[in-house]
Tab-separated table of C-alpha atoms in Angstrom:
chain	number	residue	atom	x	y	z
A	1	MET	CA	-18.882	-23.457	45.339
A	2	SER	CA	-20.562	-22.153	48.491
A	3	SER	CA	-18.109	-24.022	50.739
A	4	LEU	CA	-15.209	-22.673	48.706
A	5	GLU	CA	-16.543	-19.126	49.126
A	6	LYS	CA	-16.451	-19.372	52.882
A	7	THR	CA	-12.869	-20.676	53.140
A	8	ASP	CA	-9.720	-19.158	52.011
A	9	ILE	CA	-8.989	-21.566	49.180
A	10	ARG	CA	-5.454	-20.374	48.713
A	11	VAL	CA	-4.304	-22.578	51.573
A	12	GLY	CA	-3.798	-26.331	51.773
A	13	THR	CA	-5.379	-29.087	49.762
A	14	ASN	CA	-8.566	-27.050	48.986
A	15	TYR	CA	-6.396	-24.883	46.729
A	16	MET	CA	-4.678	-27.814	45.109
A	17	HIS	CA	-8.126	-29.253	44.421
A	18	PHE	CA	-9.407	-25.919	43.140
A	19	VAL	CA	-6.598	-25.729	40.636
A	20	TYR	CA	-7.602	-29.028	39.170
A	21	LYS	CA	-11.337	-28.143	39.159
A	22	PHE	CA	-10.479	-24.820	37.493
A	23	HIS	CA	-8.503	-26.559	34.831
A	24	GLU	CA	-11.314	-29.115	34.354
A	25	ALA	CA	-13.912	-26.352	34.090
A	26	MET	CA	-11.837	-24.477	31.517
A	27	VAL	CA	-11.377	-27.638	29.443
A	28	GLN	CA	-15.083	-28.467	29.642
A	29	GLN	CA	-16.071	-24.960	28.599
A	30	LYS	CA	-13.467	-25.089	25.813
A	31	LEU	CA	-11.837	-21.899	27.190
A	32	SER	CA	-8.461	-21.096	25.889
A	33	LEU	CA	-7.918	-17.858	27.758
A	34	VAL	CA	-9.205	-16.390	30.947
A	35	TYR	CA	-8.043	-13.126	32.559
A	36	GLU	CA	-9.437	-11.376	35.551
A	37	GLY	CA	-8.180	-7.986	36.726
A	38	GLU	CA	-7.313	-4.480	35.664
A	39	VAL	CA	-8.021	-3.769	32.018
A	40	ASN	CA	-6.035	-0.841	30.600
A	41	GLN	CA	-4.808	-0.036	27.053
A	42	SER	CA	-1.619	-2.161	27.360
A	43	ILE	CA	-3.638	-5.157	28.646
A	44	THR	CA	-5.953	-4.635	25.716
A	45	LYS	CA	-3.093	-4.738	23.246
A	46	ILE	CA	-1.395	-7.697	24.915
A	47	PHE	CA	-4.576	-9.828	24.941
A	48	ALA	CA	-5.557	-8.868	21.427
A	49	ALA	CA	-2.008	-9.768	20.246
A	50	MET	CA	-2.034	-13.043	22.220
A	51	THR	CA	-5.367	-14.028	20.635
A	52	GLU	CA	-3.916	-13.068	17.237
A	53	ASN	CA	-0.847	-15.269	17.839
A	54	LYS	CA	-2.831	-18.142	19.102
A	55	MET	CA	-5.054	-18.030	16.061
A	56	GLU	CA	-2.124	-17.636	13.719
A	57	GLU	CA	-1.518	-21.365	13.755
A	58	SER	CA	-5.202	-22.232	13.385
A	59	GLU	CA	-6.710	-23.043	10.044
A	60	ASP	CA	-9.319	-20.187	10.451
A	61	ASP	CA	-9.465	-17.647	7.589
A	62	LEU	CA	-8.327	-14.011	7.808
A	63	THR	CA	-11.779	-12.646	8.301
A	64	THR	CA	-12.500	-14.952	11.241
A	65	LYS	CA	-9.182	-14.065	12.920
A	66	LYS	CA	-9.758	-10.372	12.466
A	67	ARG	CA	-13.311	-10.556	13.802
A	68	VAL	CA	-12.114	-12.291	16.990
A	69	TYR	CA	-9.368	-9.652	17.335
A	70	HIS	CA	-11.891	-6.908	16.746
A	71	VAL	CA	-14.359	-8.173	19.343
A	72	MET	CA	-11.593	-8.568	21.873
A	73	VAL	CA	-10.432	-4.928	21.296
A	74	GLU	CA	-13.892	-3.471	21.469
A	75	CYS	CA	-14.889	-5.439	24.585
A	76	LEU	CA	-11.641	-4.694	26.430
A	77	GLN	CA	-11.757	-1.006	25.582
A	78	ASN	CA	-15.360	-0.989	26.840
A	79	ILE	CA	-14.153	-2.340	30.161
A	80	CYS	CA	-11.186	0.230	30.171
A	81	LYS	CA	-13.612	3.132	29.581
A	82	HIS	CA	-16.914	2.096	31.124
A	83	ALA	CA	-16.446	-0.279	34.122
A	84	ASP	CA	-17.745	1.115	37.390
A	85	GLU	CA	-16.786	0.583	41.015
A	86	LEU	CA	-18.518	-2.145	42.915
A	87	GLU	CA	-19.476	-0.131	45.997
A	88	THR	CA	-20.254	3.252	44.567
A	89	GLY	CA	-21.235	2.743	40.978
A	90	GLU	CA	-18.852	5.577	40.041
A	91	PRO	CA	-16.486	5.122	37.048
A	92	GLU	CA	-13.517	2.903	37.863
A	93	ILE	CA	-10.333	4.213	36.303
A	94	PRO	CA	-8.781	2.036	34.960
A	95	GLY	CA	-11.595	-0.499	34.741
A	96	SER	CA	-11.344	-4.102	35.755
A	97	GLY	CA	-13.190	-7.239	34.771
A	98	ILE	CA	-13.035	-10.714	33.347
A	99	ILE	CA	-12.455	-11.814	29.788
A	100	MET	CA	-12.796	-15.392	28.484
A	101	VAL	CA	-12.069	-16.689	25.053
A	102	GLY	CA	-13.485	-20.130	24.021
A	103	ARG	CA	-13.357	-22.156	20.840
A	104	ASP	CA	-15.232	-25.191	19.560
A	105	GLN	CA	-15.727	-26.782	16.140
A	106	ASN	CA	-17.802	-23.927	14.789
A	107	LEU	CA	-17.495	-20.850	16.934
A	108	TYR	CA	-15.135	-18.595	18.891
A	109	THR	CA	-16.800	-17.016	21.874
A	110	ILE	CA	-15.543	-13.879	23.570
A	111	THR	CA	-17.212	-13.253	26.938
A	112	THR	CA	-16.490	-10.225	29.175
A	113	GLY	CA	-17.812	-9.312	32.532
A	114	ASN	CA	-17.563	-6.071	34.520
A	115	VAL	CA	-19.323	-4.000	37.150
A	116	VAL	CA	-21.653	-1.311	35.907
A	117	SER	CA	-23.825	1.223	37.672
A	118	ASN	CA	-27.457	0.154	37.753
A	119	ASP	CA	-28.301	3.517	35.997
A	120	LYS	CA	-26.673	2.193	32.828
A	121	ILE	CA	-28.689	-1.103	32.604
A	122	ASP	CA	-31.636	0.279	30.654
A	123	ALA	CA	-29.506	2.019	28.067
A	124	ILE	CA	-27.168	-0.992	27.522
A	125	SER	CA	-30.125	-3.454	27.353
A	126	ALA	CA	-31.998	-1.149	24.916
A	127	VAL	CA	-29.114	-0.916	22.430
A	128	LEU	CA	-28.201	-4.639	22.689
A	129	SER	CA	-31.867	-5.670	22.271
A	130	LYS	CA	-32.239	-3.366	19.324
A	131	VAL	CA	-29.092	-4.588	17.472
A	132	ASN	CA	-30.042	-8.247	18.218
A	133	SER	CA	-33.414	-7.680	16.651
A	134	LEU	CA	-32.254	-6.141	13.357
A	135	GLU	CA	-31.775	-8.025	10.095
A	136	LYS	CA	-28.426	-7.696	8.317
A	137	ASP	CA	-29.456	-4.858	5.982
A	138	GLU	CA	-31.254	-2.910	8.795
A	139	LEU	CA	-28.154	-3.267	10.982
A	140	LYS	CA	-25.967	-1.879	8.229
A	141	LYS	CA	-28.275	1.090	7.888
A	142	PHE	CA	-28.465	1.600	11.663
A	143	TYR	CA	-24.633	1.479	11.869
A	144	LYS	CA	-24.215	4.017	9.076
A	145	GLU	CA	-26.721	6.327	10.715
A	146	LYS	CA	-24.979	6.176	14.096
A	147	LEU	CA	-21.516	6.492	12.420
A	148	ARG	CA	-22.720	9.803	10.997
A	149	GLU	CA	-24.600	11.055	14.093
A	150	ASN	CA	-22.428	9.976	17.021
A	151	LYS	CA	-19.704	12.141	18.335
A	152	ILE	CA	-16.561	10.988	20.138
A	153	SER	CA	-17.372	11.141	23.837
A	154	ASP	CA	-14.989	12.557	26.420
A	155	LYS	CA	-14.173	8.968	27.248
A	156	GLY	CA	-12.932	8.421	23.689
A	157	GLY	CA	-15.698	6.161	22.469
A	158	ALA	CA	-17.924	6.503	19.473
A	159	GLY	CA	-20.877	4.571	20.807
A	160	LEU	CA	-20.549	2.111	17.957
A	161	GLY	CA	-18.977	-0.924	19.607
A	162	PHE	CA	-22.011	-3.032	20.350
A	163	ILE	CA	-23.596	-2.280	16.969
A	164	ASP	CA	-20.367	-3.130	15.135
A	165	ILE	CA	-19.853	-6.398	17.047
A	166	VAL	CA	-23.244	-7.781	15.978
A	167	LYS	CA	-22.896	-6.380	12.475
A	168	LYS	CA	-19.430	-7.882	11.860
A	169	THR	CA	-20.004	-11.227	13.543
A	170	GLY	CA	-23.572	-11.646	12.136
A	171	ASN	CA	-24.551	-13.233	15.433
A	172	PRO	CA	-26.723	-11.731	18.206
A	173	VAL	CA	-24.906	-11.193	21.518
A	174	GLU	CA	-26.038	-12.699	24.787
A	175	PHE	CA	-26.097	-10.484	27.850
A	176	HIS	CA	-27.007	-10.662	31.486
A	177	PHE	CA	-26.973	-8.372	34.515
A	178	GLU	CA	-26.253	-10.010	37.875
A	179	LYS	CA	-27.455	-7.633	40.669
A	180	LEU	CA	-24.687	-6.984	43.136
A	181	ASN	CA	-26.208	-4.241	45.320
A	182	ASP	CA	-28.543	-1.233	45.078
A	183	LEU	CA	-26.073	0.652	43.009
A	184	THR	CA	-24.264	-1.862	40.758
A	185	SER	CA	-24.631	-5.021	38.754
A	186	PHE	CA	-22.259	-7.370	37.023
A	187	PHE	CA	-22.677	-7.095	33.251
A	188	VAL	CA	-21.847	-10.196	31.197
A	189	LEU	CA	-21.610	-9.969	27.464
A	190	LYS	CA	-21.001	-12.963	25.160
A	191	SER	CA	-20.134	-12.488	21.429
A	192	SER	CA	-19.751	-15.308	18.962
A	193	VAL	CA	-17.631	-15.415	15.806
A	194	ASN	CA	-18.392	-18.162	13.267
A	195	ARG	CA	-15.284	-20.056	12.246
A	196	GLY	CA	-14.632	-19.827	8.474
A	197	ARG	CA	-12.000	-22.110	6.931
B	1	MET	CA	3.603	23.928	4.306
B	2	ASP	CA	5.377	21.501	6.603
B	3	ALA	CA	4.751	17.826	6.017
B	4	LEU	CA	3.229	15.861	8.910
B	5	ILE	CA	4.849	12.410	9.171
B	6	ILE	CA	4.121	10.018	12.050
B	7	GLU	CA	5.690	6.593	12.294
B	8	ALA	CA	3.401	3.608	12.990
B	9	THR	CA	3.121	2.008	16.443
B	10	ASP	CA	1.262	-1.110	17.578
B	11	GLU	CA	-1.812	1.078	18.162
B	12	THR	CA	-1.568	3.875	15.649
B	13	PRO	CA	-0.977	4.001	11.842
B	14	LYS	CA	1.850	5.476	9.870
B	15	VAL	CA	0.677	8.888	8.668
B	16	VAL	CA	2.108	10.882	5.728
B	17	MET	CA	0.634	14.291	4.947
B	18	ASP	CA	3.135	15.803	2.517
B	19	LYS	CA	1.978	18.541	0.228
B	20	GLY	CA	5.417	18.931	-1.389
B	21	ALA	CA	5.761	15.269	-2.291
B	22	ASN	CA	1.998	15.089	-3.054
B	23	GLU	CA	1.672	12.102	-0.738
B	24	PHE	CA	-1.202	11.558	1.574
B	25	MET	CA	-1.493	8.218	3.411
B	26	PHE	CA	-2.578	6.253	6.381
B	27	ALA	CA	-1.117	2.710	6.784
B	28	GLY	CA	-1.386	0.210	9.638
B	29	LYS	CA	-3.515	-0.252	12.779
B	30	SER	CA	-5.591	2.250	14.621
B	31	LEU	CA	-6.775	1.472	18.130
B	32	PRO	CA	-5.429	4.246	20.319
B	33	GLU	CA	-6.910	4.782	23.750
B	34	ASP	CA	-7.589	8.414	22.918
B	35	VAL	CA	-8.459	8.775	19.222
B	36	SER	CA	-9.155	12.470	19.436
B	37	SER	CA	-5.703	13.472	20.592
B	38	PHE	CA	-4.011	11.229	18.006
B	39	TYR	CA	-6.116	12.525	15.049
B	40	GLU	CA	-6.526	16.152	16.022
B	41	PRO	CA	-3.274	17.382	14.464
B	42	ILE	CA	-4.077	15.463	11.275
B	43	LEU	CA	-7.553	17.096	11.020
B	44	ASN	CA	-5.924	20.490	11.668
B	45	TRP	CA	-3.271	19.776	9.076
B	46	LEU	CA	-6.015	19.000	6.508
B	47	ASP	CA	-7.818	22.260	7.347
B	48	SER	CA	-4.623	24.195	6.505
B	49	TYR	CA	-4.033	22.165	3.398
B	50	ALA	CA	-7.554	22.895	2.132
B	51	GLU	CA	-6.631	26.610	2.111
B	52	ALA	CA	-4.071	26.030	-0.650
B	53	PRO	CA	-4.276	22.450	-1.990
B	54	ASN	CA	-2.321	20.866	-4.804
B	55	ASP	CA	-4.165	20.521	-8.130
B	56	SER	CA	-5.098	16.953	-7.314
B	57	THR	CA	-5.080	14.977	-4.063
B	58	LYS	CA	-4.879	11.241	-4.027
B	59	PHE	CA	-5.452	10.006	-0.436
B	60	ILE	CA	-4.412	6.506	0.401
B	61	PHE	CA	-6.154	4.548	3.251
B	62	ASP	CA	-4.204	1.388	3.841
B	63	PHE	CA	-5.495	0.337	7.138
B	64	VAL	CA	-4.940	-3.238	8.398
B	65	TYR	CA	-7.256	-2.681	11.369
B	66	PHE	CA	-9.253	0.039	13.140
B	67	ASN	CA	-11.481	0.081	16.111
B	68	THR	CA	-14.943	1.687	16.159
B	69	ALA	CA	-13.718	4.939	17.720
B	70	SER	CA	-11.273	5.259	14.843
B	71	SER	CA	-14.004	4.486	12.320
B	72	LYS	CA	-15.772	7.712	13.464
B	73	ILE	CA	-12.571	9.829	13.034
B	74	ILE	CA	-11.892	8.294	9.664
B	75	LEU	CA	-15.411	9.454	8.603
B	76	ASP	CA	-14.496	12.978	9.829
B	77	ILE	CA	-11.350	12.859	7.671
B	78	LEU	CA	-13.370	11.688	4.680
B	79	PHE	CA	-15.839	14.520	5.208
B	80	LYS	CA	-12.848	16.949	5.065
B	81	LEU	CA	-11.895	15.380	1.762
B	82	GLU	CA	-15.421	15.695	0.526
B	83	GLU	CA	-15.274	19.443	1.276
B	84	LEU	CA	-11.960	19.619	-0.520
B	85	LYS	CA	-13.588	18.017	-3.638
B	86	GLU	CA	-16.587	20.346	-3.404
B	87	SER	CA	-14.305	23.364	-3.399
B	88	GLY	CA	-13.016	22.171	-6.815
B	89	ASN	CA	-10.050	20.001	-6.006
B	90	ASP	CA	-9.521	16.799	-7.942
B	91	THR	CA	-9.784	14.521	-4.925
B	92	THR	CA	-9.639	10.728	-4.983
B	93	ILE	CA	-9.642	8.197	-2.135
B	94	VAL	CA	-7.743	4.951	-2.585
B	95	TRP	CA	-9.050	2.296	-0.199
B	96	LYS	CA	-6.611	-0.603	0.106
B	97	TYR	CA	-7.489	-3.935	1.681
B	98	LYS	CA	-6.207	-7.512	1.657
B	99	GLU	CA	-8.188	-9.472	-0.867
B	100	GLU	CA	-9.456	-11.996	1.685
B	101	ASP	CA	-10.326	-9.275	4.239
B	102	GLU	CA	-14.139	-9.074	3.720
B	103	ASP	CA	-14.672	-6.533	6.528
B	104	MET	CA	-12.120	-4.073	5.348
B	105	GLU	CA	-13.563	-4.210	1.942
B	106	GLU	CA	-17.065	-3.640	3.326
B	107	ALA	CA	-15.873	-0.744	5.424
B	108	GLY	CA	-14.523	0.969	2.265
B	109	GLU	CA	-17.813	0.383	0.490
B	110	GLU	CA	-19.801	1.802	3.329
B	111	TYR	CA	-17.668	4.946	3.516
B	112	SER	CA	-17.967	5.382	-0.218
B	113	GLU	CA	-21.787	5.260	0.179
B	114	ILE	CA	-21.679	7.996	2.836
B	115	VAL	CA	-19.078	10.331	1.322
B	116	ASP	CA	-19.318	11.982	-2.147
B	117	VAL	CA	-15.747	11.509	-3.259
B	118	PRO	CA	-14.508	9.051	-5.945
B	119	PHE	CA	-13.282	5.860	-4.273
B	120	GLU	CA	-10.760	3.483	-5.851
B	121	MET	CA	-11.015	0.072	-4.206
B	122	VAL	CA	-7.685	-1.675	-4.427
B	123	SER	CA	-7.160	-5.144	-3.151
B	124	TYR	CA	-3.762	-6.751	-2.749
């Protein structure tokens, strides 16, 4: 990739080659949807609906389909509301990021990535590590506690998204922070939904 | 008291708050960008209703989907119905869900554990 980064791949045979490699990478990773760019409320609805339509024909049961839809909505609304600017670490309105949906025999994976201010890393890591560590019953209890306690923030979130994703999917999330500069990092979050048929 | 009727969109539910017809209902999806501004008039309507309610209030929750921000507001609404019940009103919550929708059933069960109002769980 390093040679590609240095050249403008949008010209000539490099680009043509890149398209093939990109296609190949998506097939290898079993990705059925990749989007990179601005994420606002209409994009959220469009992608959630697209996922819903794509799954409509699949043999997955209703609960699986609704979990994938739910994780998409929560992750996309997180990007809308909480993505930060690369250079300053200040809130980016509307947010932007990447979303990838993959599917294999047993799992759907929904992966998102967006820039966050380094100040947020500890808080995000703490809540994700906590929900990943909880057993099913403890998670239910924790969710009910937070559902009672939390208030709707001025950004319109209830601080329940991460907890609810792990609770509903029954799978821990994977996460990673790629340092970009002194102020910001790229936050990657991967959620998995078991396929039930 | 004026009824509050809101038609469903692809991100907000149909809302019926009609004291005259004795109908109280949410039906559809809830994932608005700004949950507070959508639900504020509904919470206010319920406050006014509580001042002079009907003899009994049967509140139907027929959600197909709601996001986590909506789940917080739904709890706020349920707490208002709990106050209504505590003030002596015969209040019932009807929680509807598709038979095969485990998560919607579980959401209803969880709310019924938090709020002290009779819940009727109705699958279809």
